Coordinates of C-alpha atoms in Angstrom, one line a residue:
M29 CA 80.6 56.4 -82.5
R30 CA 83.1 58.9 -83.8
G31 CA 82.2 61.1 -86.5
F32 CA 78.9 62.0 -88.7
L33 CA 78.3 58.9 -91.0
A34 CA 76.4 60.4 -94.0
S35 CA 78.3 63.8 -94.7
S36 CA 79.1 64.4 -98.4
T37 CA 82.6 65.2 -99.2
G38 CA 81.6 67.5 -102.0
V39 CA 81.7 65.4 -105.1
T40 CA 79.3 66.2 -107.6
C41 CA 76.9 63.5 -109.0
A42 CA 78.0 64.8 -112.5
A43 CA 81.6 64.2 -111.9
A44 CA 80.5 60.4 -110.8
L45 CA 78.7 60.0 -113.8
A46 CA 81.7 61.0 -115.8
L47 CA 83.4 57.8 -114.7
P48 CA 83.6 54.7 -116.2
L49 CA 82.0 51.3 -114.7
A50 CA 84.4 48.7 -113.9
P51 CA 83.3 45.0 -115.0
P52 CA 80.6 43.2 -112.7
A53 CA 81.9 42.5 -109.6
A54 CA 81.9 38.5 -108.1
S55 CA 80.2 37.8 -105.1
A56 CA 81.3 35.7 -102.0
T57 CA 77.8 33.8 -102.0
S58 CA 77.5 33.3 -105.6
S59 CA 79.7 32.6 -108.6
A60 CA 77.0 33.8 -111.3
P61 CA 77.9 37.5 -112.8
P62 CA 75.3 40.2 -112.2
A63 CA 73.1 40.8 -115.3
T64 CA 73.6 44.2 -117.1
S65 CA 70.2 45.2 -118.5
P66 CA 67.4 46.4 -116.1
A67 CA 65.4 43.5 -117.0
A68 CA 67.9 40.8 -117.0
R69 CA 69.2 42.2 -113.3
A70 CA 65.5 42.0 -112.3
E71 CA 65.0 38.5 -113.3
A72 CA 68.4 37.4 -112.0
Y73 CA 67.8 39.1 -108.7
A74 CA 67.5 36.8 -105.7
P75 CA 66.8 38.8 -102.4
G76 CA 69.1 38.3 -99.2
G77 CA 73.0 37.6 -98.8
T78 CA 75.7 39.5 -98.4
Q79 CA 78.6 40.4 -101.3
S80 CA 82.3 40.3 -99.9
L81 CA 84.7 41.9 -102.1
P82 CA 88.5 42.5 -101.5
L83 CA 89.7 45.8 -101.9
A84 CA 92.9 46.8 -103.8
P85 CA 95.3 49.6 -104.0
L86 CA 94.3 52.7 -105.8
A87 CA 96.8 55.2 -107.9
R88 CA 99.1 56.5 -105.0
D89 CA 99.0 60.0 -104.0
R90 CA 102.4 61.7 -103.7
A91 CA 101.6 62.9 -100.0
A92 CA 100.4 59.2 -99.0
P93 CA 102.7 56.1 -98.3
D94 CA 102.9 52.9 -100.2
G95 CA 99.7 50.9 -99.2
A96 CA 97.9 53.9 -97.8
Q97 CA 94.9 54.0 -100.5
Q98 CA 92.9 51.1 -101.3
G99 CA 89.5 50.8 -102.7
L100 CA 87.2 49.6 -105.9
H101 CA 86.4 51.7 -108.9
R102 CA 83.0 52.3 -109.9
R103 CA 81.3 48.7 -110.6
E104 CA 77.7 47.3 -111.2
V105 CA 77.0 44.7 -108.4
R106 CA 73.9 42.7 -107.0
R107 CA 71.6 44.7 -105.4
F108 CA 72.4 45.5 -101.9
S109 CA 71.1 48.3 -99.1
L110 CA 73.8 48.3 -96.4
V111 CA 77.3 48.6 -96.9
G112 CA 80.5 48.7 -94.6
V113 CA 84.3 47.8 -94.8
V114 CA 85.7 45.0 -92.9
W115 CA 89.6 43.7 -91.9
D116 CA 91.1 40.8 -90.5
S117 CA 91.8 41.7 -87.0
P118 CA 89.1 43.5 -84.6
A119 CA 92.3 44.3 -82.3
T120 CA 93.6 46.7 -85.3
E121 CA 92.3 50.0 -85.8
L122 CA 91.6 51.8 -89.2
H123 CA 93.2 55.1 -88.9
G124 CA 92.0 57.0 -91.7
R125 CA 89.0 57.7 -94.0
V126 CA 86.6 55.4 -95.7
E127 CA 83.9 56.8 -98.3
V128 CA 81.5 55.0 -100.4
R129 CA 78.9 56.1 -103.2
T130 CA 76.4 54.2 -104.5
R131 CA 74.1 53.8 -107.6
T132 CA 70.2 53.6 -107.0
A133 CA 68.9 51.0 -108.4
V134 CA 65.6 52.4 -109.1
T135 CA 66.7 55.5 -110.9
G136 CA 70.4 54.9 -112.1
T137 CA 71.4 57.7 -110.3
W138 CA 74.8 57.9 -108.1
T139 CA 75.2 59.5 -104.7
G140 CA 77.8 61.7 -103.7
W141 CA 80.6 60.5 -101.4
Q142 CA 79.3 59.3 -97.7
Q143 CA 81.8 58.6 -94.8
L144 CA 81.8 55.5 -92.9
E145 CA 82.3 55.5 -89.2
T146 CA 85.7 53.7 -88.8
H147 CA 86.0 53.3 -85.0
N148 CA 83.7 50.5 -84.4
A149 CA 85.5 48.0 -82.0
E150 CA 83.8 49.7 -79.1
H151 CA 80.6 47.6 -80.1
A152 CA 81.9 44.3 -79.3
A153 CA 81.9 41.4 -77.1
D154 CA 84.1 41.5 -74.0
P155 CA 87.7 40.7 -74.3
G156 CA 88.3 37.2 -73.5
S157 CA 84.8 36.1 -73.9
P158 CA 84.2 33.1 -75.9
E159 CA 82.7 35.3 -78.7
S160 CA 85.5 37.6 -78.7
T161 CA 87.9 34.6 -78.9
S162 CA 86.1 32.5 -81.4
G163 CA 88.5 33.2 -84.2
R164 CA 85.8 34.4 -86.4
A165 CA 85.7 38.1 -85.3
R166 CA 86.8 40.7 -87.6
G167 CA 87.6 44.6 -87.4
A168 CA 84.8 46.8 -89.2
T169 CA 83.6 50.1 -89.9
A170 CA 80.0 50.9 -88.7
P171 CA 77.3 50.1 -91.7
L172 CA 75.9 52.8 -93.9
W173 CA 72.3 52.2 -94.8
V174 CA 71.7 53.3 -98.4
G175 CA 68.9 51.9 -99.8
E176 CA 68.1 49.6 -102.7
S177 CA 71.4 49.8 -104.7
D178 CA 73.2 48.0 -107.8
G179 CA 76.5 50.1 -108.1
V180 CA 79.3 51.2 -105.8
E181 CA 82.7 52.8 -105.5
V182 CA 84.9 53.0 -102.4
R183 CA 88.2 54.4 -101.6
V184 CA 89.8 54.0 -98.1
R185 CA 92.7 56.4 -97.3
A186 CA 95.1 56.2 -94.4
E187 CA 95.6 59.2 -92.1
N188 CA 97.5 60.4 -89.1
P189 CA 96.0 59.1 -85.7
P190 CA 94.1 62.0 -83.8
G191 CA 96.5 64.1 -81.7
T192 CA 99.4 62.9 -83.6
A193 CA 102.1 64.0 -86.0
R194 CA 103.7 61.1 -87.1
S195 CA 103.3 59.4 -90.6
A196 CA 99.8 57.7 -91.4
S197 CA 99.7 54.1 -90.3
P198 CA 99.4 51.4 -92.5
L199 CA 95.9 50.3 -93.3
P200 CA 94.9 47.1 -91.9
T201 CA 95.4 43.8 -93.5
G202 CA 92.5 41.9 -95.3
L203 CA 90.2 45.1 -96.2
R204 CA 86.7 43.9 -97.8
L205 CA 83.8 45.7 -98.8
E206 CA 80.8 44.1 -97.5
L207 CA 77.7 44.9 -99.6
V208 CA 74.4 43.6 -97.4
D209 CA 71.2 42.6 -99.0
P210 CA 68.6 42.3 -96.2
G211 CA 66.2 40.2 -98.3
E212 CA 62.6 39.5 -97.4
S213 CA 61.1 38.2 -93.9
A214 CA 61.9 34.6 -93.2
A215 CA 59.5 31.9 -93.7
P216 CA 57.7 30.8 -90.7
P217 CA 59.3 27.7 -88.8
A218 CA 58.1 24.6 -89.9
N219 CA 57.0 23.5 -86.4
R220 CA 53.6 25.3 -86.3
A221 CA 53.3 24.6 -82.8
R222 CA 56.2 26.5 -81.9
T223 CA 55.2 29.3 -84.3
R224 CA 52.0 29.9 -82.1
T225 CA 54.2 30.8 -79.0
E226 CA 56.4 33.1 -81.3
P227 CA 54.2 35.8 -82.2
S228 CA 55.6 38.5 -84.4
V229 CA 54.7 41.4 -82.1
L230 CA 54.6 41.0 -78.4
P231 CA 51.6 43.5 -77.4
A232 CA 51.8 46.3 -74.8
R233 CA 51.2 44.9 -71.1
Q234 CA 50.1 46.5 -68.0
K235 CA 52.3 46.7 -65.0
A236 CA 52.0 43.7 -62.6
K237 CA 53.8 45.1 -59.7
P238 CA 55.2 48.5 -58.3
H239 CA 58.0 50.2 -59.9
V240 CA 58.0 48.1 -62.8
G241 CA 56.8 50.0 -66.0
P242 CA 54.2 48.4 -68.3
R243 CA 55.8 46.4 -71.1
P244 CA 55.9 48.2 -74.4
S245 CA 55.0 46.6 -77.8
I246 CA 57.9 44.9 -79.3
T247 CA 58.5 43.6 -82.6
T248 CA 60.0 40.0 -82.2
R249 CA 62.9 38.4 -84.2
R250 CA 60.1 36.7 -86.3
G251 CA 58.4 39.8 -86.7
W252 CA 61.2 41.5 -88.6
G253 CA 62.2 38.5 -90.5
A254 CA 65.3 37.0 -88.2
D255 CA 66.9 34.3 -90.5
E256 CA 67.8 32.1 -87.4
K257 CA 70.0 29.7 -89.3
L258 CA 72.7 32.7 -89.6
R259 CA 73.3 32.8 -85.9
D260 CA 75.0 30.7 -83.2
Q261 CA 72.6 28.1 -82.1
G262 CA 71.7 28.4 -78.2
F263 CA 71.4 31.5 -75.9
V264 CA 74.1 32.9 -73.6
Y265 CA 72.9 34.9 -70.5
T266 CA 74.4 37.2 -68.0
K267 CA 73.2 37.3 -64.1
Q268 CA 71.0 40.3 -64.3
V269 CA 70.2 43.8 -65.7
K270 CA 71.4 46.6 -63.9
T271 CA 72.1 49.4 -66.6
A272 CA 70.9 50.1 -70.0
F273 CA 73.4 51.2 -72.5
V274 CA 72.1 53.6 -75.3
H275 CA 73.3 53.7 -78.8
H276 CA 73.0 54.9 -82.2
S277 CA 73.6 52.7 -84.7
A278 CA 75.5 55.2 -87.4
T279 CA 73.5 53.7 -90.2
G280 CA 72.5 57.3 -91.2
N281 CA 69.2 58.5 -91.2
N282 CA 67.8 58.0 -94.7
Y283 CA 65.1 55.2 -93.9
R284 CA 61.5 55.2 -93.7
C285 CA 59.8 53.6 -90.6
S286 CA 58.5 50.9 -93.0
Q287 CA 62.3 50.0 -93.9
A288 CA 63.0 49.5 -90.4
P289 CA 62.7 45.7 -90.3
S290 CA 65.2 45.6 -93.5
V291 CA 67.7 47.9 -91.8
V292 CA 67.6 45.5 -88.5
R293 CA 68.1 42.7 -90.9
S294 CA 70.7 44.0 -92.8
I295 CA 72.9 44.8 -89.5
Y296 CA 71.8 41.2 -88.3
R297 CA 73.7 40.1 -91.1
Y298 CA 76.5 42.3 -91.0
H299 CA 76.9 41.7 -87.3
V300 CA 77.0 37.7 -88.0
N301 CA 78.3 37.2 -91.4
S302 CA 80.8 40.3 -92.1
M303 CA 81.8 40.8 -88.4
G304 CA 81.9 37.1 -87.2
W305 CA 79.9 37.6 -84.2
R306 CA 77.4 35.1 -82.9
D307 CA 74.3 37.0 -83.0
L308 CA 73.3 40.9 -83.5
G309 CA 75.0 42.6 -81.0
Y310 CA 72.3 44.8 -79.5
N311 CA 69.7 43.7 -77.2
F312 CA 66.9 45.9 -78.5
L313 CA 66.5 48.3 -81.5
V314 CA 64.2 51.4 -81.4
D315 CA 63.5 53.3 -84.7
K316 CA 62.7 57.0 -85.5
C317 CA 59.0 56.3 -85.2
G318 CA 59.3 54.7 -81.8
H319 CA 58.8 51.0 -82.6
I320 CA 60.8 48.6 -80.6
Y321 CA 62.5 45.4 -82.1
E322 CA 64.0 42.4 -80.3
G323 CA 67.7 42.2 -81.0
R324 CA 69.6 39.4 -79.5
A325 CA 67.9 36.1 -79.3
G326 CA 67.1 34.5 -76.0
G327 CA 64.3 36.2 -74.7
V328 CA 63.1 39.9 -74.2
S329 CA 62.8 39.5 -70.4
K330 CA 65.6 37.7 -70.0
P331 CA 69.4 39.0 -69.2
V332 CA 70.8 38.1 -72.6
L333 CA 74.6 38.7 -73.0
G334 CA 75.2 41.0 -76.0
A335 CA 78.0 42.6 -77.6
H336 CA 77.1 46.3 -77.5
T337 CA 79.7 48.1 -75.1
L338 CA 82.8 46.6 -74.8
G339 CA 83.9 46.1 -71.4
F340 CA 80.5 46.3 -70.1
N341 CA 78.2 43.8 -71.6
S342 CA 77.9 41.7 -68.3
N343 CA 74.8 42.6 -66.5
S344 CA 73.7 45.3 -68.8
M345 CA 71.5 45.6 -72.0
G346 CA 72.0 47.6 -75.2
I347 CA 69.5 49.7 -77.0
A348 CA 70.2 50.9 -80.3
V349 CA 68.6 53.8 -81.9
L350 CA 68.4 53.6 -85.8
G351 CA 70.3 56.5 -87.3
T352 CA 73.1 58.9 -86.5
Y353 CA 72.4 61.4 -84.0
S354 CA 76.0 63.5 -83.9
S355 CA 74.1 66.4 -85.4
K356 CA 70.4 65.5 -85.9
K357 CA 68.1 65.5 -82.8
P358 CA 66.3 62.1 -82.0
S359 CA 62.5 61.9 -82.3
P360 CA 60.5 62.3 -79.6
A361 CA 58.8 58.8 -80.5
A362 CA 62.5 57.4 -80.1
L363 CA 62.9 58.7 -76.8
K364 CA 59.4 57.8 -75.5
A365 CA 60.4 54.1 -77.0
I366 CA 63.6 54.0 -74.8
A367 CA 61.8 55.3 -71.9
R368 CA 59.0 52.9 -71.7
L369 CA 61.4 49.9 -72.7
T370 CA 63.8 50.7 -69.9
A371 CA 61.1 51.1 -67.3
W372 CA 59.9 47.9 -68.1
K373 CA 63.2 46.0 -68.5
V374 CA 65.3 47.4 -65.8
G375 CA 62.4 47.4 -63.7
L376 CA 62.2 43.7 -63.7
Y377 CA 65.5 43.6 -62.1
G378 CA 64.5 46.4 -59.5
M379 CA 66.6 49.2 -60.8
N380 CA 65.1 52.7 -60.9
P381 CA 65.9 54.7 -64.1
R382 CA 67.0 57.6 -62.4
G383 CA 69.2 55.8 -60.2
K384 CA 73.1 54.6 -60.3
T385 CA 74.8 51.2 -59.8
Y386 CA 77.9 49.8 -60.3
L387 CA 79.3 47.6 -63.0
K388 CA 82.5 45.7 -63.1
S389 CA 84.6 46.3 -66.4
G390 CA 85.8 43.8 -68.7
G391 CA 88.7 46.0 -70.0
G392 CA 88.5 48.8 -72.3
N393 CA 90.0 52.2 -73.1
L394 CA 88.5 53.9 -70.2
Y395 CA 88.6 51.7 -67.4
R396 CA 91.1 48.8 -66.7
K397 CA 89.9 45.3 -66.4
G398 CA 88.3 44.6 -63.0
K399 CA 87.4 48.1 -61.9
K400 CA 84.1 48.7 -60.4
V401 CA 82.7 51.8 -62.1
R402 CA 79.8 53.9 -61.0
L403 CA 77.4 54.5 -64.0
N404 CA 73.7 55.9 -64.5
V405 CA 71.0 53.0 -64.6
I406 CA 70.4 54.5 -68.1
S407 CA 74.0 55.1 -69.5
G408 CA 75.1 56.3 -72.9
H409 CA 77.7 54.3 -74.4
R410 CA 80.4 56.7 -74.0
D411 CA 79.9 56.3 -70.3
G412 CA 81.9 53.1 -70.5
F413 CA 84.3 53.6 -73.6
A414 CA 85.8 56.7 -75.0
T415 CA 83.8 57.2 -78.3
N416 CA 81.1 59.7 -79.7
C417 CA 78.3 57.2 -79.5
P418 CA 75.0 57.6 -79.0
G419 CA 76.0 61.1 -80.6
K420 CA 76.0 64.3 -78.8
K421 CA 72.2 65.3 -79.6
L422 CA 71.1 61.9 -78.2
Y423 CA 73.0 61.9 -75.4
A424 CA 72.0 65.0 -74.3
K425 CA 68.4 63.5 -74.0
L426 CA 69.1 60.9 -71.7
G427 CA 68.0 62.8 -68.6
T428 CA 64.7 63.2 -70.3
A429 CA 64.4 59.3 -70.9
R430 CA 65.6 58.7 -67.6
S431 CA 62.8 61.1 -65.9
K432 CA 60.1 59.6 -68.1
A433 CA 61.1 56.0 -67.3
A434 CA 61.0 56.6 -63.4
K435 CA 57.2 58.2 -64.3
Y436 CA 56.3 54.8 -66.2
Q437 CA 57.4 53.1 -63.2
G438 CA 55.3 55.3 -60.8
R439 CA 58.3 56.6 -59.0

């Protein structure tokens, strides 16, 4: 993804505290206004859900055209932990700057301004696929993990598209602020017999045949608390797994590993409820402590069709490392997890992690639809789409991941 998600613009917390709070915001999921006292807020708080708030024009800057600035003034809201901005059409790019600041629920302090990554269309279902033409999909920024918060302010400003001198493009229509509360882990299914076949963690398993790495320990969807009622029912598969595309989630690095299941639940809700996808887009997610999480439903060993690399979702899988790695290096534990996961999964389909393969493009900004493209078996998102994802610091380590994965396969 382009840009660094968690950079401050230099506005101080003191300046933030000088601004008045707007009236409590209404929620798309509940009509009751949020309480104002800490005790009442705690009593009224019901975990899990998404608040969707329409943005409004802000005071006009003389240098900006009409409609080029939208946002929300500081306001108290129900608790949330992840924030993003969506708009009507996924085909429309937002050329501009999206910034938020939030109030920490525990201390009541406000953060400085933080920037959201605006170019998120490259993480999507392939053009013309049923998922992309469902009529539910929306354009969106990358989401940002901010931790438990109960106040927010946002500003969106149109800017010139990169490399052009023309006036700033209008902002997309239907801009809305999405505030996601991950909630608690979902309750176990009522069918107890089924529960026994859906463990919270798939333990590591020794390899069964040559050139298939041992299966690493994987936290299942039940383990991280997926609410299976949110996603579309049923599963969609591709033919095989020839390539693993590595991503960063661009949700920032300010999370503890104990919070990773909550981060995954938040991304899941954002992908499904806010962006209109059938399920979480990535096939797997990895946190900075090296824990691996099952992503899109359908079976960890199966070739589940994801929505992670526009144009190259068929015959591939997507792995997202939780965090932003444009200027921060990924942890050794995360790299080891990528290597172990790919050694096992691509090994099931006869692929060498140090090798190359061909995928047919479904259409994108690098390759026309139908073109056969030669790719590394372990590739970065930017290899299939013009983007900064998975961040230059993570992308630079993919050679190490390939070598380690090959060793795990016994090559």
